[in-house]
mmCIF file of C-alpha atoms in Angstrom:
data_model
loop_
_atom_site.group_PDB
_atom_site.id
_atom_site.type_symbol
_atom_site.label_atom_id
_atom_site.label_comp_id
_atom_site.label_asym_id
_atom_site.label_seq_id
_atom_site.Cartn_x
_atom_site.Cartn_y
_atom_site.Cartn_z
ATOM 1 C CA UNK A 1 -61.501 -79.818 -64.208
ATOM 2 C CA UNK A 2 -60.334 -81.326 -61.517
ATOM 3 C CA UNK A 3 -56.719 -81.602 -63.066
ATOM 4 C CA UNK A 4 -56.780 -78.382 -64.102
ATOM 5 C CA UNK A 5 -57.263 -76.937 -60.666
ATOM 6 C CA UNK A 6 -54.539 -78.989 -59.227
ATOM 7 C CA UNK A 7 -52.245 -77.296 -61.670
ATOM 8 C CA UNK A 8 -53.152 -74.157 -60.952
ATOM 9 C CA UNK A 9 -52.268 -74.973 -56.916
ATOM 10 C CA UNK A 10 -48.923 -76.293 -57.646
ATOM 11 C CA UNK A 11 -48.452 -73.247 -60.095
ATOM 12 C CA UNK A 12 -49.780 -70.869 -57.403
ATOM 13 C CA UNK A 13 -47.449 -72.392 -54.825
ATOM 14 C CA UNK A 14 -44.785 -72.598 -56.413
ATOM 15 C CA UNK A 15 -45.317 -68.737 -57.044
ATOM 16 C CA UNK A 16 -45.176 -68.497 -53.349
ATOM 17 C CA UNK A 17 -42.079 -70.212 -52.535
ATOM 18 C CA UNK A 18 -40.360 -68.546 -55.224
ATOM 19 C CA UNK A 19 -41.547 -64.850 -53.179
ATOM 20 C CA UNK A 20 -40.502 -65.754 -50.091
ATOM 21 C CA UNK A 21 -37.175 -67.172 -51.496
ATOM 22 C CA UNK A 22 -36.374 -63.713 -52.990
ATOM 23 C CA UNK A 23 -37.680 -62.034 -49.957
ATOM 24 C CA UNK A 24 -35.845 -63.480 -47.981
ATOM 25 C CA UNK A 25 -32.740 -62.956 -50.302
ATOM 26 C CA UNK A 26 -33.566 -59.155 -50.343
ATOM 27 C CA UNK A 27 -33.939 -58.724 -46.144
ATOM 28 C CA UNK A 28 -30.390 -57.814 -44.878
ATOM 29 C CA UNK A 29 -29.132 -56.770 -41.315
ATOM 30 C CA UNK A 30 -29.096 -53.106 -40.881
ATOM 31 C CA UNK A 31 -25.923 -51.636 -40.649
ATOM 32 C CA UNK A 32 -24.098 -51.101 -36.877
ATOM 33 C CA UNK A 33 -24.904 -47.517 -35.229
ATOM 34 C CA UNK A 34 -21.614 -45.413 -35.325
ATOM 35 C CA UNK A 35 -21.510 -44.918 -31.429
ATOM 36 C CA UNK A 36 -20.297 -41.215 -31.197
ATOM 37 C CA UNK A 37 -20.475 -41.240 -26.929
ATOM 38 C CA UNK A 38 -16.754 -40.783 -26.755
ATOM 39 C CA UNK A 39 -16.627 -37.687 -29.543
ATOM 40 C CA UNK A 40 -19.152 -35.903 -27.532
ATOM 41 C CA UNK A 41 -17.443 -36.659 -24.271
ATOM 42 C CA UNK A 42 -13.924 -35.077 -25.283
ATOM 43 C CA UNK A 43 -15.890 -32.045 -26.503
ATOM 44 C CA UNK A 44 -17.647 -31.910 -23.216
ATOM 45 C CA UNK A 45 -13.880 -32.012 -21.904
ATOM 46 C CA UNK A 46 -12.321 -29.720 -23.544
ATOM 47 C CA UNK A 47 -14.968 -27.309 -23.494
ATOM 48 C CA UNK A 48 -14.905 -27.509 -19.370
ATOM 49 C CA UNK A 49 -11.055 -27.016 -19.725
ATOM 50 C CA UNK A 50 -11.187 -24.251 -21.692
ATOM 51 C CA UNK A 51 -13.795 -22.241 -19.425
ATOM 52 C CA UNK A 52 -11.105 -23.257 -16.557
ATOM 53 C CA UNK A 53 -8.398 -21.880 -18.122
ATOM 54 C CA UNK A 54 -10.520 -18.429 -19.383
ATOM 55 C CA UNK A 55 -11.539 -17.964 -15.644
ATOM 56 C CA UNK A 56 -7.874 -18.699 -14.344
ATOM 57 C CA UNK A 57 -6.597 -16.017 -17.072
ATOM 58 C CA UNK A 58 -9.303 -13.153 -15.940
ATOM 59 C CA UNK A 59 -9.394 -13.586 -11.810
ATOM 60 C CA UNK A 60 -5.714 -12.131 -11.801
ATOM 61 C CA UNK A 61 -6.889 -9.122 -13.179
ATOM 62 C CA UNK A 62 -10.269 -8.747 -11.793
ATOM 63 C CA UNK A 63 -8.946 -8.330 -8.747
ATOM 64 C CA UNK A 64 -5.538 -6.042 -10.025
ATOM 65 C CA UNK A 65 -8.414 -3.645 -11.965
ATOM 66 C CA UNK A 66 -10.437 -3.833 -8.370
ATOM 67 C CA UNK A 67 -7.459 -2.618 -6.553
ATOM 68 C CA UNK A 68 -6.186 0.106 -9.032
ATOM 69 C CA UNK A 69 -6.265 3.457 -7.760
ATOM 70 C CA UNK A 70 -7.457 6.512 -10.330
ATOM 71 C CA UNK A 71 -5.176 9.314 -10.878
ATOM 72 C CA UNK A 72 -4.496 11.583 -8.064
ATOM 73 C CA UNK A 73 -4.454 15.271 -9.192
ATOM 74 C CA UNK A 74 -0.544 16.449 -8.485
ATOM 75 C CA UNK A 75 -0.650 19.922 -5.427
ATOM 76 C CA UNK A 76 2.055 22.066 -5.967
ATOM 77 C CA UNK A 77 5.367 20.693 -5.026
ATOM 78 C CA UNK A 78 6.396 21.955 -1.300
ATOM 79 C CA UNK A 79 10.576 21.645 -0.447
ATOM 80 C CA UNK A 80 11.267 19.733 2.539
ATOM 81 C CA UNK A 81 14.973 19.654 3.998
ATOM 82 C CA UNK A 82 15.518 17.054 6.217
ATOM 83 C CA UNK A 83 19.274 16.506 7.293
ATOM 84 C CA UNK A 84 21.647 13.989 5.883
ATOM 85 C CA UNK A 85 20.630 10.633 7.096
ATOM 86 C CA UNK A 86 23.336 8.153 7.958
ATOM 87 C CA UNK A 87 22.901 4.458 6.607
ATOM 88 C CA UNK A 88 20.452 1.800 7.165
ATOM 89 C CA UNK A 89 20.675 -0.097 9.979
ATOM 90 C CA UNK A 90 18.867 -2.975 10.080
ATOM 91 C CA UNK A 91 18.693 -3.658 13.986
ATOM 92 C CA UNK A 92 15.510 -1.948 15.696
ATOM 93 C CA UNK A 93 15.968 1.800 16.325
ATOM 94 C CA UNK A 94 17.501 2.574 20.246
ATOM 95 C CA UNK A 95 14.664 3.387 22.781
ATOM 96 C CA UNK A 96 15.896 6.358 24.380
ATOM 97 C CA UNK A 97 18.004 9.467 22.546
ATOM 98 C CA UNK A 98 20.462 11.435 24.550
ATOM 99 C CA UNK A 99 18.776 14.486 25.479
ATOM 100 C CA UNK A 100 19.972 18.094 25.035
ATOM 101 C CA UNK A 101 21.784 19.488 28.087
ATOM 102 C CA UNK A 102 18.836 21.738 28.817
ATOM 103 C CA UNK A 103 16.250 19.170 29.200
ATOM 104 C CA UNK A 104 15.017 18.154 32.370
ATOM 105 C CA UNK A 105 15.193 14.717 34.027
ATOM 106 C CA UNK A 106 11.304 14.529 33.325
ATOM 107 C CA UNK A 107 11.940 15.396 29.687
ATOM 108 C CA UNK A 108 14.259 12.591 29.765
ATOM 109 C CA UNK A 109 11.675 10.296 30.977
ATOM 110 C CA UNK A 110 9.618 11.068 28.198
ATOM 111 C CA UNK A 111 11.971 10.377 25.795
ATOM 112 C CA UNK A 112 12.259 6.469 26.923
ATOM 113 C CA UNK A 113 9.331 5.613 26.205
ATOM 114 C CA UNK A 114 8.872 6.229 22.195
ATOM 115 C CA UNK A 115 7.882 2.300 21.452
ATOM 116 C CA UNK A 116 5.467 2.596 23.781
ATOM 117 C CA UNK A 117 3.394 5.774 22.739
ATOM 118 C CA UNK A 118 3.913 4.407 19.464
ATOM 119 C CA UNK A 119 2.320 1.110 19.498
ATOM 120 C CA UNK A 120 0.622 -1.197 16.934
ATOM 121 C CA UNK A 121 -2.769 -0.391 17.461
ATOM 122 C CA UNK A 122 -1.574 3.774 17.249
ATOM 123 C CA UNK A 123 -1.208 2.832 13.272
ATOM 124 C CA UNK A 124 2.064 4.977 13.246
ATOM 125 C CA UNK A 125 4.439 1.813 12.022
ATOM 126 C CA UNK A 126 6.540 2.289 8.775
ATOM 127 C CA UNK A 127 3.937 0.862 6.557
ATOM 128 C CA UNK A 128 0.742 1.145 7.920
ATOM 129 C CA UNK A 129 -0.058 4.356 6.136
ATOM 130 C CA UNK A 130 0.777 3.086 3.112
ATOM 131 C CA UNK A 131 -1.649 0.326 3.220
ATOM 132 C CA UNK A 132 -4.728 2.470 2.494
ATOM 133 C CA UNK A 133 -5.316 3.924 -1.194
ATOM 134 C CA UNK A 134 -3.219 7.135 -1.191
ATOM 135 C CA UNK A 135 -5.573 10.023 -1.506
ATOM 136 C CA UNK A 136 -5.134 13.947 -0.871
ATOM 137 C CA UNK A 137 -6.897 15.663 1.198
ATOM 138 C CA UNK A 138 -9.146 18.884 0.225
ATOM 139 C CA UNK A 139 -7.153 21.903 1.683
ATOM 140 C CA UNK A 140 -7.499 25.909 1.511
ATOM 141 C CA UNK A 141 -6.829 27.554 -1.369
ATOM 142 C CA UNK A 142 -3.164 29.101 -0.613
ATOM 143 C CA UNK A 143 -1.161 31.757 -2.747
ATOM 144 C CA UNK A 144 -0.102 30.726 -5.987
ATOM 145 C CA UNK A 145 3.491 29.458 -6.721
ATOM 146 C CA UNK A 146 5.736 29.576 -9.565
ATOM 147 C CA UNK A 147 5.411 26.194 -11.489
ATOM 148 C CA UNK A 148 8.398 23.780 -11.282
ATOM 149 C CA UNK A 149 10.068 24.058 -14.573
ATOM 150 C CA UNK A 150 11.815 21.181 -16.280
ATOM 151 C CA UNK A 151 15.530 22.473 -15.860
ATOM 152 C CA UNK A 152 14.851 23.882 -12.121
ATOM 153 C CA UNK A 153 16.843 21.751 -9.909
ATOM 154 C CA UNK A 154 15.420 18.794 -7.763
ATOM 155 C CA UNK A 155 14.147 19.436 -3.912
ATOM 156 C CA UNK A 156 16.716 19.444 -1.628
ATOM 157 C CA UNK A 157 15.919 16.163 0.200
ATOM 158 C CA UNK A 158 15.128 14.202 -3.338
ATOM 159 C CA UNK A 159 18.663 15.322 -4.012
ATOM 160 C CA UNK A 160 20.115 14.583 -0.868
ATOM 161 C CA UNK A 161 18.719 11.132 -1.150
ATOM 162 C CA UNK A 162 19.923 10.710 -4.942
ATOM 163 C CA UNK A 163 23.860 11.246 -3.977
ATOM 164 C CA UNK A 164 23.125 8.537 -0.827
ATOM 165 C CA UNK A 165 21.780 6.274 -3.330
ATOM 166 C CA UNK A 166 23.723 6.552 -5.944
ATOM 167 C CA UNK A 167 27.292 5.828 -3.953
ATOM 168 C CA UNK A 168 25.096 2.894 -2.063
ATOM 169 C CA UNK A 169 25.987 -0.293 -4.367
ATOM 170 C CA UNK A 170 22.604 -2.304 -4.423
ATOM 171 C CA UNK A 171 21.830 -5.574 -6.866
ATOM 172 C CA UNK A 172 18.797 -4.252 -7.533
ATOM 173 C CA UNK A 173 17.890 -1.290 -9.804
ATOM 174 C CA UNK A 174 19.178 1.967 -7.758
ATOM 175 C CA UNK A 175 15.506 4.581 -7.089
ATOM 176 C CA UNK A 176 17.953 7.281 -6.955
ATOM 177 C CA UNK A 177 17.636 7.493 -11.106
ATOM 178 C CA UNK A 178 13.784 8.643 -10.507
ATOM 179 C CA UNK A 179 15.171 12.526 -9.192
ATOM 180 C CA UNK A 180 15.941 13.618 -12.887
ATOM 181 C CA UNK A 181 12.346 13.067 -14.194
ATOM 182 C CA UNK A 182 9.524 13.923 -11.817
ATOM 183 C CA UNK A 183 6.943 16.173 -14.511
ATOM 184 C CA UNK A 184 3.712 14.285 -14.806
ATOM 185 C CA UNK A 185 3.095 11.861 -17.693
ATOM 186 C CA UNK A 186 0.454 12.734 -20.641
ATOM 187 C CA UNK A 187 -2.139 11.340 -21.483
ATOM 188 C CA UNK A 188 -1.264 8.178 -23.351
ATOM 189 C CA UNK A 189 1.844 7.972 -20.848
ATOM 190 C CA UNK A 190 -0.504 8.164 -18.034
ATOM 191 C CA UNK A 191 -2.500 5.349 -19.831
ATOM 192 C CA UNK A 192 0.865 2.809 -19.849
ATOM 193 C CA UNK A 193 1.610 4.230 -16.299
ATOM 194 C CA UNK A 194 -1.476 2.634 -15.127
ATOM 195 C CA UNK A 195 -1.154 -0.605 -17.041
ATOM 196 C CA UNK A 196 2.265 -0.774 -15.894
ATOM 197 C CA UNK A 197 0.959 -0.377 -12.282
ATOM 198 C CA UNK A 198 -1.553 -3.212 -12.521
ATOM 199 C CA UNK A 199 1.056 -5.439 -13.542
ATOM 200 C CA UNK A 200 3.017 -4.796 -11.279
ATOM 201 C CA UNK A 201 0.109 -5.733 -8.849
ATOM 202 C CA UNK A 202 -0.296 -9.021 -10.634
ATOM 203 C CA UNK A 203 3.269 -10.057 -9.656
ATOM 204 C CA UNK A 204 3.309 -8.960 -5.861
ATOM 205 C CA UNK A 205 0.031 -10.878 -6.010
ATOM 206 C CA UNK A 206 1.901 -13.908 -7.866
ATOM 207 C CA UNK A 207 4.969 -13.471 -5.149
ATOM 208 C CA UNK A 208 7.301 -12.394 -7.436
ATOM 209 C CA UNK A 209 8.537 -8.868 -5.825
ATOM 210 C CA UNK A 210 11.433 -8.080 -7.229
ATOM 211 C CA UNK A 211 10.225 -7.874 -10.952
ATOM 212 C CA UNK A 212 6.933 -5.981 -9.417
ATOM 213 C CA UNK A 213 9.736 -3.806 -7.651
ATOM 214 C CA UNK A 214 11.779 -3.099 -10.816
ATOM 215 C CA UNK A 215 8.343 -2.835 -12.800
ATOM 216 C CA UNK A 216 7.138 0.258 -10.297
ATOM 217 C CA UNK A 217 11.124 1.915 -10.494
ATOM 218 C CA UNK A 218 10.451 1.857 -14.390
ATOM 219 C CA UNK A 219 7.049 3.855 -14.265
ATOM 220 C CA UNK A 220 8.162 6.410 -11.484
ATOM 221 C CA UNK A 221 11.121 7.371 -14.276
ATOM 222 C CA UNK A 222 8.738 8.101 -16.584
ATOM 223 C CA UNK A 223 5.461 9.548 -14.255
ATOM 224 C CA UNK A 224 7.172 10.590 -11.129
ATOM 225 C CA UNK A 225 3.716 12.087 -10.084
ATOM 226 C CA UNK A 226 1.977 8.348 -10.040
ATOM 227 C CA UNK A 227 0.677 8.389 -7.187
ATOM 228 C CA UNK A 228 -0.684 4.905 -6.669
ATOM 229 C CA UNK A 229 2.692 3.519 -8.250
ATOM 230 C CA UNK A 230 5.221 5.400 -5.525
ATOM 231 C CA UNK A 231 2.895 4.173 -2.872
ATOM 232 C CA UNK A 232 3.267 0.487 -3.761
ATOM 233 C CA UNK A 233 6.898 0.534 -4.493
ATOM 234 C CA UNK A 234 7.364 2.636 -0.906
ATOM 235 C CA UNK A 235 5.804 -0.165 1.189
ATOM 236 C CA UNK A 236 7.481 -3.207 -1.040
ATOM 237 C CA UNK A 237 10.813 -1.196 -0.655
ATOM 238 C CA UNK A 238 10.187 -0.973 3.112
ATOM 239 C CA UNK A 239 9.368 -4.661 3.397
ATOM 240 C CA UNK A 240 12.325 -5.930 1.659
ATOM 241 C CA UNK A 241 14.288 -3.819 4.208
ATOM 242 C CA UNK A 242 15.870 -1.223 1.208
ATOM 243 C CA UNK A 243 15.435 1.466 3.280
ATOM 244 C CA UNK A 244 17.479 3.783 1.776
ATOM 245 C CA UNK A 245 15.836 3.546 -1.127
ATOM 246 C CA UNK A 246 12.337 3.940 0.664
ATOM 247 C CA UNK A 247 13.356 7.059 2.057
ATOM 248 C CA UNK A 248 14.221 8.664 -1.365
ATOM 249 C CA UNK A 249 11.010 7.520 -2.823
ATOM 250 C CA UNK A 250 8.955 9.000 -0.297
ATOM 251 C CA UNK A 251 11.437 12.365 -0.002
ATOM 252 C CA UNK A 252 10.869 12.676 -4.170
ATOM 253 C CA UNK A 253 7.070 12.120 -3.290
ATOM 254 C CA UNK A 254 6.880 14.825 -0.860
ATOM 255 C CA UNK A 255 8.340 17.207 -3.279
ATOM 256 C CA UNK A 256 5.819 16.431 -5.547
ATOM 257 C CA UNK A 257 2.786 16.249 -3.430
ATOM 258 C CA UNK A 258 2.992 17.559 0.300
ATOM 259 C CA UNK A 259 -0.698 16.823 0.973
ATOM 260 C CA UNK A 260 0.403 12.679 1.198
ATOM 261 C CA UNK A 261 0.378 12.867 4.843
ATOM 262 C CA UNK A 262 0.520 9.177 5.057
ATOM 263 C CA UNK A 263 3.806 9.673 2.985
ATOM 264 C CA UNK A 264 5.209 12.404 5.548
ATOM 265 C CA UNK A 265 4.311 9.751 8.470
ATOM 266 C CA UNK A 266 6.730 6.808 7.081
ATOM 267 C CA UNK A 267 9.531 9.007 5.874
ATOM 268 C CA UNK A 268 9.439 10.986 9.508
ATOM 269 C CA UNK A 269 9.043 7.305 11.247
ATOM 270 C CA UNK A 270 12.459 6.215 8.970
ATOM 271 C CA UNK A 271 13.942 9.077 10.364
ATOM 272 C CA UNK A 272 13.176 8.744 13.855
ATOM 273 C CA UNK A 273 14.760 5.158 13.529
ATOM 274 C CA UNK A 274 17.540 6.391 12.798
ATOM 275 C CA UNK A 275 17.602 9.067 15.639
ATOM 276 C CA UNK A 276 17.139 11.865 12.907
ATOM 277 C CA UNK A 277 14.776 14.122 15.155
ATOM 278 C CA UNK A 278 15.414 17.159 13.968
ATOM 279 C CA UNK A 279 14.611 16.039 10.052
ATOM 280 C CA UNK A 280 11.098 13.857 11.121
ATOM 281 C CA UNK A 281 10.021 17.514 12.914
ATOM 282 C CA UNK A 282 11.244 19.453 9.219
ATOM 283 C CA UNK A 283 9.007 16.099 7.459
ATOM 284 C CA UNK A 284 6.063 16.973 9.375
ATOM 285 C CA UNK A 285 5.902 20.530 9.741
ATOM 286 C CA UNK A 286 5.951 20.582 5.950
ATOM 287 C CA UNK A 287 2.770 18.665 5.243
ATOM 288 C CA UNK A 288 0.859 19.848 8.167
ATOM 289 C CA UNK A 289 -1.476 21.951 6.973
ATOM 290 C CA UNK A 290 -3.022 18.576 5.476
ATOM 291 C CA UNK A 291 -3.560 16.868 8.338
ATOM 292 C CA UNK A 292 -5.647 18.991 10.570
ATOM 293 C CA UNK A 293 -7.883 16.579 11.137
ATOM 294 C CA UNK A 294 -5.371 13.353 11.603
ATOM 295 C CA UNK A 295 -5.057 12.397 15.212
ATOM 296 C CA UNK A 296 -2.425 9.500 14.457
ATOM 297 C CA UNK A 297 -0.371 12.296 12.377
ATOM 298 C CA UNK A 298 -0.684 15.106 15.222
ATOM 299 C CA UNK A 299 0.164 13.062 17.588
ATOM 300 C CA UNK A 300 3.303 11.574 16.047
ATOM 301 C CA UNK A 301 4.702 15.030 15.707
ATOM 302 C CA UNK A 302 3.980 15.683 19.150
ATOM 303 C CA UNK A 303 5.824 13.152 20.281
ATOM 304 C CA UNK A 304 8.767 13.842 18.220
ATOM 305 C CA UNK A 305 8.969 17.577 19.240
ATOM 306 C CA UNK A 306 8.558 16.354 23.148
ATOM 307 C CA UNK A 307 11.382 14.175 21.957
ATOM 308 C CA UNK A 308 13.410 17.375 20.920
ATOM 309 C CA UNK A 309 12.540 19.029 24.052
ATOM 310 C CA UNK A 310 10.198 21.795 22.363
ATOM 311 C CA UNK A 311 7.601 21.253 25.092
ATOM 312 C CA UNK A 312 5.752 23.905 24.542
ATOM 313 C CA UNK A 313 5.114 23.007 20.662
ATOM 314 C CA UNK A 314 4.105 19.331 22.206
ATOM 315 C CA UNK A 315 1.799 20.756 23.892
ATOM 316 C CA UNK A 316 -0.240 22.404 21.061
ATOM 317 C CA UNK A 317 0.296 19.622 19.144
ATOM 318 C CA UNK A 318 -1.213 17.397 21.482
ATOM 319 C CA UNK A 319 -4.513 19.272 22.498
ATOM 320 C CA UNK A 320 -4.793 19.504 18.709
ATOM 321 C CA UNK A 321 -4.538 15.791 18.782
ATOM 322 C CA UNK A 322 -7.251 15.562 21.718
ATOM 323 C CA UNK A 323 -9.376 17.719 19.550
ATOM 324 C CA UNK A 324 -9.890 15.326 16.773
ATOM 325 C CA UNK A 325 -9.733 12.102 19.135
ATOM 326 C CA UNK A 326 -11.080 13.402 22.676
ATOM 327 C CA UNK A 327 -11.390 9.380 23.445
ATOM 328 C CA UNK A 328 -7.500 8.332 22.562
ATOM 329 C CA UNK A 329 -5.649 8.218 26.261
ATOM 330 C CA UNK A 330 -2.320 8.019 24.366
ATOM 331 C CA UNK A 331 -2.662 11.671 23.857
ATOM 332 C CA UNK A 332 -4.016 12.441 26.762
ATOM 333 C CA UNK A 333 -0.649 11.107 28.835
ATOM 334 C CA UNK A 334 1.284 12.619 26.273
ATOM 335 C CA UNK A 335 0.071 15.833 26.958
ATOM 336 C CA UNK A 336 0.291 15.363 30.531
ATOM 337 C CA UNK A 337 3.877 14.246 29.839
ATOM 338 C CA UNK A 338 4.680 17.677 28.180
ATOM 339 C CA UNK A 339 2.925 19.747 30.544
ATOM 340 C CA UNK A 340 4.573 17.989 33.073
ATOM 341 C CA UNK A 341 8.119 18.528 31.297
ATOM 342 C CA UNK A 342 7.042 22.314 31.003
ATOM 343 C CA UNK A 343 6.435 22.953 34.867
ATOM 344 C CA UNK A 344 2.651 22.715 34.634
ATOM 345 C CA UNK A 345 2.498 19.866 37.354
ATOM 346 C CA UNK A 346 -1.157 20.718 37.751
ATOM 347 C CA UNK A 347 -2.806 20.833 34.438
ATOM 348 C CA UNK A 348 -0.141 17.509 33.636
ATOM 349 C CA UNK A 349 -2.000 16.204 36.910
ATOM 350 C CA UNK A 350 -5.433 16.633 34.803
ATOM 351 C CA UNK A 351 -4.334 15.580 31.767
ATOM 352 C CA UNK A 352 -2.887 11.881 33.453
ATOM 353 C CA UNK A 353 -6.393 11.577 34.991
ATOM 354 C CA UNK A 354 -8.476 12.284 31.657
ATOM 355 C CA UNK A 355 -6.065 9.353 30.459
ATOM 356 C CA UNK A 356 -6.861 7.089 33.274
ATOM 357 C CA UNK A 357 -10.460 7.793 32.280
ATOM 358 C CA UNK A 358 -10.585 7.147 29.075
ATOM 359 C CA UNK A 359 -10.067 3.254 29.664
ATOM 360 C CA UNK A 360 -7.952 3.003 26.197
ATOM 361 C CA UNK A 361 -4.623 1.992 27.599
ATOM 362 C CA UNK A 362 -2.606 -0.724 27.319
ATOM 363 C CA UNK A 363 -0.857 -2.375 30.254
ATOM 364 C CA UNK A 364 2.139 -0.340 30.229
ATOM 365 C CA UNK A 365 0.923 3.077 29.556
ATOM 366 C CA UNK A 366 -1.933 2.332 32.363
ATOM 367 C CA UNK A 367 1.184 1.498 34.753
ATOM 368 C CA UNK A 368 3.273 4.826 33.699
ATOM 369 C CA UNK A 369 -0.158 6.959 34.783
ATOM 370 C CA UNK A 370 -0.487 5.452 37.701
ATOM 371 C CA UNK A 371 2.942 5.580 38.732
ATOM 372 C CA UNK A 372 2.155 9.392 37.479
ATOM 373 C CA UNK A 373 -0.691 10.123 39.667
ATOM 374 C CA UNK A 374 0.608 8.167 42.684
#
């Protein structure tokens, strides 16, 4: 027996070592983890980069469809006639004008003083008007006229300013071409006017003014009667010094739509600069009736008929001025100024006082009415 069982042990352990051999045989290493950190990381990348670049792509024209102006509905057209204009002149304008023989030697002292009734703060500069969104004031209903038709010939100071622009040799593209089409777009041309508009905002915005220049020319020859469009390309115009072209923009805009006083104020202010009285007073008189309740505009034309030695008009135009702005001392000494240049040396007295009072003066106007009331 006792052989037997020692068989059985060596068979039974032998059995073992045979198991663990193959177990051993069978256990291999598993295999390496593919380490993927780097794929996900260049995802993560790219997917940061691309959010980058869809933000860079949409701020441009966020802000272009923020600033876009909706269409402006067209009044009827309104001929002004302001005389032939002589060429730019890029030096500032002269301070005093040379008087007409019947103006008096306080008249004359008036007229010296344009730059400084006309100051920064009065917001009368060449393109300070057409910083705002152009807009057109509600007005009273007046008579009916006969529609513009499409062979009726352009308004006499578009056309004035065409034949000035078109002998004027320029490197850029000439603004006199927009006189032959001024009828308002359609629909779907309306639709590629404004497009074409917000573009052109996305290169002034980009500095590249010239293309946004040529960009506005190009809509204004198809929609003469966008609004928002002749606005921009007035002021870049202005600011690049093309002021002959400027002035037929604006001219062609008045024609279209008298009730743009802001319009009226540059092209009279281009005139003035160019000692064109007589044609800023035409300018102004024409859209008027739109600016009843505009100080800055009043008074402008106030000054420009004192300059002309209509005192009397000043005057009206003045205390229509005061009206609207009661606090504004600049129109309170002009007044005084008129009235004084009319023979009204009391009421001017009263009028330099209310100006004194007001406490809105600057240094030099404070110093003209004291010297005034001295």
């Amino acid at each position: 027996m006792s052989l037997i069982n020692q068989m059985l042990k060596d068979l039974d352990a032998r059995h073992d070592a045979d198991a663990r051999a193959r177990l051993h045989r069978e256990v291999r290493p598993l295999p390496a983890a593919n380490d993927n950190r780097g794929l996900r990381l260049t995802i993560a990348v790219l997917a940061v980069l691309a959010l980058l670049a869809s933000a860079w792509w949409a701020y441009p024209r966020l802000i272009a469809e923020q600033r876009s102006v909706p269409p402006v509905t067209v009044a009827a057209a309104v001929p002004v006639a302001p005389a032939a204009v002589s060429a730019p002149v890029a030096a500032p304008p002269v301070a005093a004008v040379v008087a007409p023989a019947a103006v008096s030697p306080v008249a004359a002292e008036a007229a010296s003083i344009p730059d400084a009734m006309l100051d920064g703060s009065s917001g009368l500069k060449m393109s300070a008007m057409l910083d705002r969104a152009p807009e057109t004031p509600p007005v009273e209903p007046r008579p009916a006229r006969t529609p513009l038709r499409r062979d009726a010939p352009a308004a006499p100071p578009a056309a004035a300013a065409s034949e000035r622009m078109a002998k004027a040799e320029t490197p850029s593209k000439p603004a006199a071409a927009l006189v032959e089409k001024q009828l308002p777009a359609g629909k779907g041309g309306r639709e590629q006017s404004e497009a074409d508009y917000r573009r052109a905002m996305m290169l002034v915005n980009g500095a590249r003014v010239q293309e946004a220049t040529d960009v506005l020319l190009d809509v204004l020859s198809r929609d003469g009667s966008h609004t928002a469009s002749r606005q921009l390309l007035a002021r870049l115009l202005i600011e690049q010094r093309r002021l002959d072209e400027a002035y037929a923009i604006l001219a062609e805009g008045l024609a279209l739509q008298p009730g743009q006083v802001g319009w009226a104020m540059t092209l009279a202010r281009l005139q003035v600069e160019r000692s064109d009285l007589a044609g800023a007073a035409r300018t102004l008189q024409a859209s008027q009736q739109y600016a009843a309740g505009n100080a800055d505009y009043l008074g402008f034309a106030a000054h420009v008929q004192q300059r002309l030695g209509q005192h009397k008009a000043a005057v009206e135009l003045y205390q229509g001025a005061i009206r609207v702005a009661p606090g504004e001392g600049r129109w309170w000494l002009g007044l005084g100024l008129a009235l004084e240049s009319d023979q009204r040396a009391a009421e001017a007295r009263e009028a330099f006082l209310r100006a004194r009072a007001t406490g809105s003066l600057n240094p030099d106007l404070q110093a003209l009415v004291d010297q005034k009331l001295r």
